[in-house]
Amino acid sequence: MSDTSLVRGWCPDLFAPMQARDGFLVRIRPPIEGFEADQVRAIALMASDHGNGTIELTNRGNLQLRGFSLDSARLAGRTAIKCGLADQNPARERRRAVLVSPLAGYDPACHPDTAAVARKLQAELLADDRLASLPGKFGWGVDGGGLFPVGAISADIVLQARPDGWSVLCGGFATKVLDEAQAIEAVLAISFAFACQSEVKRPAHNASITKDVLERVGFLDCLQTMAAPIFTFPVGKLPGHRRGVGVPFGRLSASDLYFLAEQLGKDRLRITPWRSVVMPENTKNHPGFITEATDLRLRIEACIGVSGCERATEDVAQTALALASDVPPGCVLHVSGCVKGCAHPRVADMTLIARNGRYDVVRNGCTKDTVSWADRNLPDIRVLLSRELKEIKA
Ligand code: SF4
């Protein structure tokens, strides 16, 4: 592990653990098809024996394990490689970051080639050492649409299914429809162009530079894309004999993870970018999980807050729970410990940015958008929720 791995703000992975208030964080990226039961057990063991036992589902569909020492994080890295959970080359491991529609291969409405395209793309990315200079946070997605609507998967570069092929999305722009091979080639070309950039190396950081990059690699016909849909994960029955299980605030314990492993048999666990998991349909209920669509916790999002992060000033999950009954069905309230917005870096119906018991409020936006009402207290927030949000019927 290099010294650079200790730099704060580094995107954590197995080779680059990041220091937080409760210890080092390590992230494990799932295989394209999801985790096997033995891999899930190995991760639960790592979390309980070497970390503080808390595991988080990230909005990139990864598992984040908390509370490691630097030595135990190194040990976790070696275990993960042994269990087939990571590439032994740190630069290649970073290029495994391909997020796939979680119902690929199960949902008949999801493009039938979604998982195969993701495997091909990942193999090409791993083989392309020219991309080694991309930042650790750079990620790719393959969005097959279906029950989880097209546009729900976000990443720096996304291959998005169209009725007659694939389009490549990057920083708010989309290419024309391409066939599969052309689309993968386009992703590699755009990735390489960002790898060659001296400063702005991620599309979200500067729209005009992104447009220049796309034009430079031959996508002069790029179009502006629509904003991603506000999307609530459906718990319960899913296509393909699957079951959607919600995980409150995306946080679970090692024993919760063991429980999921025991339900899998020869099946696989898929992590969604909406802090939930896709399991086989016969998965039993567990009190720690969200299994009913009426559960109020489906309407709220919050980060680890003051217990795990030095930037937070309060337990934002508690604040979100206190407000959950004020959020109408179908709406999403995000309470963030700071402007970084880790728990939900997307648009929510209402976003609160907490600071010592007061809140800046963004309507229909994310933490980075213009504040609609500044410096409000909880009673003010309740008034805003009841005045501004109306039930959204499915
Ligand atoms: S949103 Fe801010 S306070 Fe919350 S975990 Fe991220 S950096 Fe920490």
Short mmCIF file of C-alpha atoms and ligand atoms in Angstrom, two decimals:
data_model
loop_
_atom_site.label_atom_id
_atom_site.label_comp_id
_atom_site.label_asym_id
_atom_site.label_seq_id
_atom_site.Cartn_x
_atom_site.Cartn_y
_atom_site.Cartn_z
CA MET A 1 0.00 0.00 0.00
CA SER A 2 1.51 3.34 -0.98
CA ASP A 3 1.63 6.48 1.10
CA THR A 4 -0.70 8.14 -1.37
CA SER A 5 -3.39 5.77 -0.13
CA LEU A 6 -3.47 7.74 3.09
CA VAL A 7 -4.35 11.05 1.47
CA ARG A 8 -7.72 12.28 2.71
CA GLY A 9 -10.32 12.45 -0.03
CA TRP A 10 -8.74 9.55 -1.88
CA CYS A 11 -11.48 7.31 -3.25
CA PRO A 12 -11.13 4.30 -0.98
CA ASP A 13 -10.68 0.79 -2.30
CA LEU A 14 -8.82 -2.28 -1.12
CA PHE A 15 -5.43 -0.80 -1.97
CA ALA A 16 -6.26 2.75 -0.95
CA PRO A 17 -8.08 2.74 2.39
CA MET A 18 -9.32 6.17 3.46
CA GLN A 19 -9.17 7.51 7.00
CA ALA A 20 -12.50 8.40 8.60
CA ARG A 21 -13.45 9.28 12.18
CA ASP A 22 -14.11 5.61 13.00
CA GLY A 23 -10.99 4.17 11.31
CA PHE A 24 -9.96 3.31 7.76
CA LEU A 25 -12.58 2.50 5.10
CA VAL A 26 -12.04 -0.17 2.46
CA ARG A 27 -14.29 -0.79 -0.52
CA ILE A 28 -14.94 -4.03 -2.34
CA ARG A 29 -16.24 -4.02 -5.90
CA PRO A 30 -18.63 -6.85 -6.82
CA PRO A 31 -18.15 -9.17 -9.79
CA ILE A 32 -20.42 -8.26 -12.74
CA GLU A 33 -22.77 -11.18 -11.90
CA GLY A 34 -22.86 -10.38 -8.16
CA PHE A 35 -21.27 -11.98 -5.07
CA GLU A 36 -21.38 -15.72 -4.42
CA ALA A 37 -22.42 -16.92 -0.93
CA ASP A 38 -18.84 -17.83 0.10
CA GLN A 39 -17.59 -14.42 -0.96
CA VAL A 40 -20.32 -12.75 1.11
CA ARG A 41 -19.29 -14.85 4.14
CA ALA A 42 -15.64 -13.90 3.61
CA ILE A 43 -16.56 -10.19 3.53
CA ALA A 44 -18.67 -10.55 6.70
CA LEU A 45 -15.70 -12.22 8.43
CA MET A 46 -13.33 -9.43 7.29
CA ALA A 47 -15.75 -6.80 8.64
CA SER A 48 -16.23 -8.48 12.04
CA ASP A 49 -12.66 -9.68 12.65
CA HIS A 50 -10.69 -6.76 11.27
CA GLY A 51 -13.07 -3.80 10.97
CA ASN A 52 -15.74 -2.46 13.35
CA GLY A 53 -18.41 -4.75 11.85
CA THR A 54 -20.26 -2.00 9.93
CA ILE A 55 -20.74 -2.52 6.20
CA GLU A 56 -22.27 0.07 3.88
CA LEU A 57 -23.79 -0.25 0.43
CA THR A 58 -22.44 2.60 -1.66
CA ASN A 59 -24.25 4.46 -4.41
CA ARG A 60 -21.83 2.87 -6.89
CA GLY A 61 -23.04 -0.61 -5.93
CA ASN A 62 -19.93 -1.44 -3.87
CA LEU A 63 -19.52 -2.68 -0.29
CA GLN A 64 -17.69 -0.32 2.07
CA LEU A 65 -16.29 -1.80 5.27
CA ARG A 66 -15.60 0.57 8.17
CA GLY A 67 -13.34 0.81 11.20
CA PHE A 68 -10.07 -0.81 10.05
CA SER A 69 -6.54 -0.13 11.22
CA LEU A 70 -3.99 0.28 8.43
CA ASP A 71 -2.63 -3.21 9.16
CA SER A 72 -6.05 -4.87 9.20
CA ALA A 73 -6.93 -3.07 5.94
CA ARG A 74 -3.81 -4.62 4.35
CA LEU A 75 -4.91 -8.01 5.64
CA ALA A 76 -8.40 -7.47 4.17
CA GLY A 77 -6.80 -6.67 0.81
CA ARG A 78 -4.86 -9.95 0.81
CA THR A 79 -7.97 -11.92 1.81
CA ALA A 80 -10.04 -10.29 -0.92
CA ILE A 81 -7.50 -11.19 -3.61
CA LYS A 82 -7.46 -14.80 -2.33
CA CYS A 83 -11.28 -14.97 -2.51
CA GLY A 84 -11.36 -13.63 -6.08
CA LEU A 85 -12.81 -10.32 -4.93
CA ALA A 86 -10.08 -8.08 -6.30
CA ASP A 87 -7.37 -7.91 -8.93
CA GLN A 88 -3.89 -8.04 -7.41
CA ASN A 89 -2.78 -5.09 -9.52
CA PRO A 90 -4.08 -1.85 -7.88
CA ALA A 91 -4.40 0.03 -11.20
CA ARG A 92 -6.35 -2.82 -12.81
CA GLU A 93 -8.51 -3.14 -9.69
CA ARG A 94 -9.58 0.50 -10.14
CA ARG A 95 -10.69 -0.30 -13.70
CA ARG A 96 -13.06 -3.02 -12.44
CA ALA A 97 -15.45 -0.17 -11.50
CA VAL A 98 -18.28 -1.10 -13.89
CA LEU A 99 -21.78 -0.63 -12.47
CA VAL A 100 -24.45 -2.80 -14.13
CA SER A 101 -28.27 -2.72 -14.00
CA PRO A 102 -28.93 -4.97 -10.98
CA LEU A 103 -31.67 -6.95 -12.77
CA ALA A 104 -29.55 -7.72 -15.85
CA GLY A 105 -30.32 -11.27 -16.93
CA TYR A 106 -33.45 -11.44 -14.72
CA ASP A 107 -35.74 -8.65 -15.95
CA PRO A 108 -37.13 -9.41 -19.44
CA ALA A 109 -37.52 -5.66 -20.03
CA CYS A 110 -33.80 -5.04 -19.37
CA HIS A 111 -31.66 -5.24 -22.55
CA PRO A 112 -30.78 -8.97 -22.88
CA ASP A 113 -27.09 -8.27 -23.58
CA THR A 114 -26.55 -5.97 -20.59
CA ALA A 115 -24.39 -8.35 -18.49
CA ALA A 116 -22.47 -9.61 -21.54
CA VAL A 117 -21.71 -6.04 -22.65
CA ALA A 118 -20.56 -5.20 -19.12
CA ARG A 119 -18.22 -8.21 -19.08
CA LYS A 120 -16.76 -7.25 -22.47
CA LEU A 121 -16.33 -3.63 -21.44
CA GLN A 122 -14.66 -4.60 -18.16
CA ALA A 123 -12.27 -6.99 -19.98
CA GLU A 124 -11.29 -4.20 -22.41
CA LEU A 125 -10.77 -1.72 -19.59
CA LEU A 126 -8.60 -4.17 -17.65
CA ALA A 127 -6.47 -4.81 -20.72
CA ASP A 128 -5.91 -1.13 -21.45
CA ASP A 129 -2.98 0.08 -19.33
CA ARG A 130 -3.13 3.50 -21.04
CA LEU A 131 -6.00 4.22 -18.64
CA ALA A 132 -3.84 3.82 -15.53
CA SER A 133 -3.73 7.59 -14.95
CA LEU A 134 -7.51 7.93 -14.57
CA PRO A 135 -8.44 8.99 -11.03
CA GLY A 136 -9.60 6.32 -8.55
CA LYS A 137 -13.12 7.76 -8.60
CA PHE A 138 -13.56 7.29 -12.34
CA GLY A 139 -16.29 4.72 -13.01
CA TRP A 140 -18.28 3.18 -15.85
CA GLY A 141 -21.86 1.93 -16.10
CA VAL A 142 -23.96 -0.33 -18.32
CA ASP A 143 -27.62 0.64 -18.17
CA GLY A 144 -29.97 -1.93 -19.71
CA GLY A 145 -33.15 -0.17 -18.52
CA GLY A 146 -36.29 -2.16 -17.73
CA LEU A 147 -37.96 -2.03 -14.33
CA PHE A 148 -35.09 0.19 -13.14
CA PRO A 149 -35.63 2.83 -15.81
CA VAL A 150 -33.05 3.90 -18.37
CA GLY A 151 -31.16 6.79 -16.82
CA ALA A 152 -31.21 5.33 -13.30
CA ILE A 153 -27.59 4.12 -13.56
CA SER A 154 -25.05 6.91 -13.30
CA ALA A 155 -21.26 6.87 -13.72
CA ASP A 156 -18.61 8.95 -15.47
CA ILE A 157 -19.28 7.08 -18.71
CA VAL A 158 -22.43 4.98 -19.21
CA LEU A 159 -23.39 2.63 -22.02
CA GLN A 160 -27.14 3.08 -22.22
CA ALA A 161 -29.47 0.67 -24.03
CA ARG A 162 -31.61 2.01 -26.88
CA PRO A 163 -34.19 0.03 -28.89
CA ASP A 164 -31.68 -0.23 -31.76
CA GLY A 165 -28.27 -0.28 -30.06
CA TRP A 166 -26.31 1.57 -27.41
CA SER A 167 -25.60 5.21 -26.73
CA VAL A 168 -22.61 6.45 -24.73
CA LEU A 169 -23.41 9.02 -22.03
CA CYS A 170 -20.74 11.23 -20.56
CA GLY A 171 -21.09 14.34 -18.39
CA GLY A 172 -24.58 15.29 -19.61
CA PHE A 173 -23.94 14.45 -23.29
CA ALA A 174 -24.92 11.39 -25.32
CA THR A 175 -23.58 10.00 -28.57
CA LYS A 176 -25.84 8.86 -31.40
CA VAL A 177 -26.93 5.20 -31.30
CA LEU A 178 -24.02 2.83 -32.00
CA ASP A 179 -23.72 -0.93 -32.29
CA GLU A 180 -22.23 -2.84 -29.36
CA ALA A 181 -18.63 -2.98 -30.64
CA GLN A 182 -18.63 0.70 -31.68
CA ALA A 183 -20.11 1.71 -28.32
CA ILE A 184 -17.42 -0.15 -26.35
CA GLU A 185 -14.76 1.35 -28.61
CA ALA A 186 -16.24 4.80 -27.96
CA VAL A 187 -16.12 4.25 -24.19
CA LEU A 188 -12.43 3.30 -24.43
CA ALA A 189 -11.62 6.29 -26.64
CA ILE A 190 -13.40 8.75 -24.33
CA SER A 191 -11.78 7.16 -21.25
CA PHE A 192 -8.34 7.48 -22.85
CA ALA A 193 -9.03 11.10 -23.75
CA PHE A 194 -9.80 11.83 -20.09
CA ALA A 195 -6.70 9.88 -19.00
CA CYS A 196 -4.63 12.24 -21.24
CA GLN A 197 -6.15 15.39 -19.72
CA SER A 198 -3.66 17.19 -17.51
CA GLU A 199 -6.21 18.54 -15.02
CA VAL A 200 -9.94 17.84 -15.47
CA LYS A 201 -10.00 14.07 -15.58
CA ARG A 202 -13.69 13.46 -14.81
CA PRO A 203 -16.65 14.52 -16.99
CA ALA A 204 -18.81 15.86 -14.17
CA HIS A 205 -16.20 18.47 -13.26
CA ASN A 206 -16.50 20.72 -16.31
CA ALA A 207 -19.19 20.55 -19.03
CA SER A 208 -17.32 22.60 -21.64
CA ILE A 209 -14.12 20.57 -21.26
CA THR A 210 -16.18 17.38 -21.49
CA LYS A 211 -17.77 18.64 -24.71
CA ASP A 212 -14.29 19.43 -26.08
CA VAL A 213 -13.08 15.94 -25.15
CA LEU A 214 -16.07 14.31 -26.88
CA GLU A 215 -15.54 16.39 -29.99
CA ARG A 216 -11.82 15.61 -30.02
CA VAL A 217 -12.49 11.86 -30.10
CA GLY A 218 -15.03 12.22 -32.90
CA PHE A 219 -18.41 12.58 -31.20
CA LEU A 220 -19.31 15.92 -32.75
CA ASP A 221 -22.95 14.92 -32.86
CA CYS A 222 -23.31 14.61 -29.09
CA LEU A 223 -26.62 15.69 -27.63
CA GLN A 224 -27.50 17.07 -24.22
CA THR A 225 -29.15 14.33 -22.11
CA MET A 226 -32.11 14.52 -19.77
CA ALA A 227 -31.63 14.65 -15.98
CA ALA A 228 -31.66 11.23 -14.27
CA PRO A 229 -35.11 10.22 -12.96
CA ILE A 230 -35.85 10.43 -9.21
CA PHE A 231 -36.18 6.77 -8.45
CA THR A 232 -37.33 4.82 -5.38
CA PHE A 233 -36.14 1.23 -5.21
CA PRO A 234 -39.09 -1.24 -5.21
CA VAL A 235 -38.82 -3.74 -2.34
CA GLY A 236 -40.57 -7.13 -2.61
CA LYS A 237 -41.24 -9.22 -5.70
CA LEU A 238 -39.08 -8.43 -8.73
CA PRO A 239 -38.88 -10.01 -12.20
CA GLY A 240 -36.82 -13.16 -12.73
CA HIS A 241 -37.76 -14.78 -9.36
CA ARG A 242 -35.90 -12.04 -7.52
CA ARG A 243 -36.72 -10.12 -4.36
CA GLY A 244 -35.76 -6.53 -3.63
CA VAL A 245 -34.61 -5.96 -0.04
CA GLY A 246 -34.05 -2.47 1.31
CA VAL A 247 -31.22 -1.75 3.75
CA PRO A 248 -31.93 1.25 6.01
CA PHE A 249 -29.42 4.00 5.13
CA GLY A 250 -27.47 1.29 3.28
CA ARG A 251 -25.84 0.17 6.54
CA LEU A 252 -25.75 -3.38 7.81
CA SER A 253 -23.83 -5.48 10.31
CA ALA A 254 -21.60 -8.49 9.67
CA SER A 255 -24.34 -10.76 11.05
CA ASP A 256 -26.88 -9.20 8.62
CA LEU A 257 -24.46 -10.06 5.82
CA TYR A 258 -24.11 -13.65 7.09
CA PHE A 259 -27.92 -13.87 7.06
CA LEU A 260 -27.97 -12.86 3.38
CA ALA A 261 -25.20 -15.37 2.56
CA GLU A 262 -27.24 -18.18 4.15
CA GLN A 263 -30.22 -17.31 1.90
CA LEU A 264 -28.24 -17.46 -1.32
CA GLY A 265 -27.50 -21.15 -1.83
CA LYS A 266 -25.89 -21.29 -5.27
CA ASP A 267 -27.46 -17.94 -6.22
CA ARG A 268 -25.82 -14.51 -6.12
CA LEU A 269 -26.19 -11.30 -4.16
CA ARG A 270 -26.43 -8.14 -6.23
CA ILE A 271 -25.89 -4.73 -4.69
CA THR A 272 -27.89 -1.89 -6.20
CA PRO A 273 -26.75 1.75 -6.33
CA TRP A 274 -29.92 2.59 -4.35
CA ARG A 275 -28.64 1.14 -1.06
CA SER A 276 -30.58 -2.09 -1.40
CA VAL A 277 -29.93 -5.63 -2.58
CA VAL A 278 -31.44 -8.05 -5.08
CA MET A 279 -31.85 -11.54 -3.62
CA PRO A 280 -33.51 -14.83 -4.69
CA GLU A 281 -37.32 -14.68 -4.35
CA ASN A 282 -37.50 -17.11 -1.41
CA THR A 283 -35.30 -14.95 0.85
CA LYS A 284 -36.73 -14.86 4.38
CA ASN A 285 -37.67 -11.65 6.17
CA HIS A 286 -35.13 -10.20 8.56
CA PRO A 287 -36.00 -7.45 11.07
CA GLY A 288 -32.96 -5.36 10.06
CA PHE A 289 -34.11 -5.01 6.46
CA ILE A 290 -36.89 -3.15 4.65
CA THR A 291 -39.31 -5.64 3.15
CA GLU A 292 -42.55 -3.63 2.81
CA ALA A 293 -43.14 -0.91 0.23
CA THR A 294 -44.94 1.12 2.92
CA ASP A 295 -41.82 1.31 5.14
CA LEU A 296 -41.16 5.01 5.79
CA ARG A 297 -37.40 4.42 5.67
CA LEU A 298 -37.66 3.99 1.89
CA ARG A 299 -38.39 7.71 1.68
CA ILE A 300 -35.25 8.91 3.48
CA GLU A 301 -31.49 8.95 2.88
CA ALA A 302 -28.67 9.99 5.21
CA CYS A 303 -24.92 9.48 5.49
CA ILE A 304 -22.95 8.02 8.45
CA GLY A 305 -22.99 11.46 10.10
CA VAL A 306 -21.05 12.44 13.20
CA SER A 307 -20.28 8.88 14.35
CA GLY A 308 -18.12 8.16 11.31
CA CYS A 309 -17.22 11.40 9.59
CA GLU A 310 -15.32 14.43 10.80
CA ARG A 311 -17.18 16.77 8.45
CA ALA A 312 -20.54 16.02 10.09
CA THR A 313 -21.94 17.89 13.07
CA GLU A 314 -24.91 15.66 13.88
CA ASP A 315 -26.50 12.23 13.57
CA VAL A 316 -28.25 12.92 10.26
CA ALA A 317 -29.83 9.45 10.14
CA GLN A 318 -31.68 10.26 13.38
CA THR A 319 -32.85 13.56 11.88
CA ALA A 320 -34.07 11.76 8.76
CA LEU A 321 -35.92 9.17 10.88
CA ALA A 322 -37.56 11.96 12.88
CA LEU A 323 -38.82 13.55 9.62
CA ALA A 324 -39.75 10.34 7.76
CA SER A 325 -43.45 10.50 8.62
CA ASP A 326 -43.60 14.01 7.10
CA VAL A 327 -42.42 12.73 3.70
CA PRO A 328 -45.29 11.71 1.41
CA PRO A 329 -45.22 8.32 -0.39
CA GLY A 330 -43.10 8.32 -3.55
CA CYS A 331 -40.96 11.27 -2.41
CA VAL A 332 -37.32 11.23 -1.26
CA LEU A 333 -35.83 13.33 1.56
CA HIS A 334 -32.04 13.38 1.80
CA VAL A 335 -30.42 14.66 5.00
CA SER A 336 -26.72 15.18 4.35
CA GLY A 337 -24.00 15.76 6.93
CA CYS A 338 -22.33 18.29 4.61
CA VAL A 339 -22.38 19.58 1.05
CA LYS A 340 -20.52 16.51 -0.23
CA GLY A 341 -23.78 14.54 -0.26
CA CYS A 342 -22.19 11.06 -0.04
CA ALA A 343 -25.41 9.16 0.72
CA HIS A 344 -27.38 10.41 -2.28
CA PRO A 345 -25.38 12.36 -4.86
CA ARG A 346 -28.50 12.68 -6.99
CA VAL A 347 -31.60 14.80 -7.13
CA ALA A 348 -34.03 14.29 -4.23
CA ASP A 349 -37.41 15.94 -3.76
CA MET A 350 -35.95 17.71 -0.72
CA THR A 351 -32.29 17.82 0.32
CA LEU A 352 -31.15 19.13 3.71
CA ILE A 353 -27.55 20.08 4.37
CA ALA A 354 -27.02 19.94 8.13
CA ARG A 355 -24.87 22.32 10.17
CA ASN A 356 -25.10 22.33 13.97
CA GLY A 357 -28.83 21.66 14.09
CA ARG A 358 -29.73 24.12 11.28
CA TYR A 359 -30.34 23.19 7.66
CA ASP A 360 -29.92 24.63 4.18
CA VAL A 361 -32.70 23.21 2.01
CA VAL A 362 -32.60 22.39 -1.71
CA ARG A 363 -35.91 21.70 -3.45
CA ASN A 364 -35.72 19.19 -6.31
CA GLY A 365 -31.96 19.05 -6.41
CA CYS A 366 -28.84 17.67 -4.79
CA THR A 367 -26.43 19.10 -2.21
CA LYS A 368 -24.46 20.95 -4.89
CA ASP A 369 -27.50 22.82 -6.27
CA THR A 370 -28.70 26.28 -5.34
CA VAL A 371 -30.13 26.45 -1.84
CA SER A 372 -33.87 27.24 -1.89
CA TRP A 373 -34.21 28.09 1.84
CA ALA A 374 -31.15 28.78 4.02
CA ASP A 375 -30.51 28.22 7.72
CA ARG A 376 -33.81 26.64 8.81
CA ASN A 377 -34.63 24.71 11.99
CA LEU A 378 -36.57 21.42 12.24
CA PRO A 379 -40.03 23.00 12.78
CA ASP A 380 -39.40 25.13 9.61
CA ILE A 381 -38.44 21.98 7.73
CA ARG A 382 -41.68 20.24 8.74
CA VAL A 383 -43.68 23.19 7.39
CA LEU A 384 -41.71 23.07 4.10
CA LEU A 385 -42.22 19.31 3.75
CA SER A 386 -45.97 19.59 4.22
CA ARG A 387 -46.27 22.64 1.93
CA GLU A 388 -43.94 21.54 -0.89
CA LEU A 389 -44.21 17.77 -1.22
CA LYS A 390 -47.24 15.94 -2.52
CA GLU A 391 -47.74 12.20 -2.76
CA ILE A 392 -46.37 10.70 -5.98
CA LYS A 393 -48.48 7.76 -7.07
CA ALA A 394 -46.69 4.91 -8.89
S1 SF4 B 1 -21.90 13.79 3.27
FE1 SF4 B 1 -20.28 14.92 4.35
S2 SF4 B 1 -20.67 14.45 6.50
FE2 SF4 B 1 -21.74 12.89 5.31
S3 SF4 B 1 -20.28 11.20 5.11
FE3 SF4 B 1 -20.05 12.50 3.29
S4 SF4 B 1 -18.38 13.89 3.83
FE4 SF4 B 1 -19.12 13.02 5.75
#
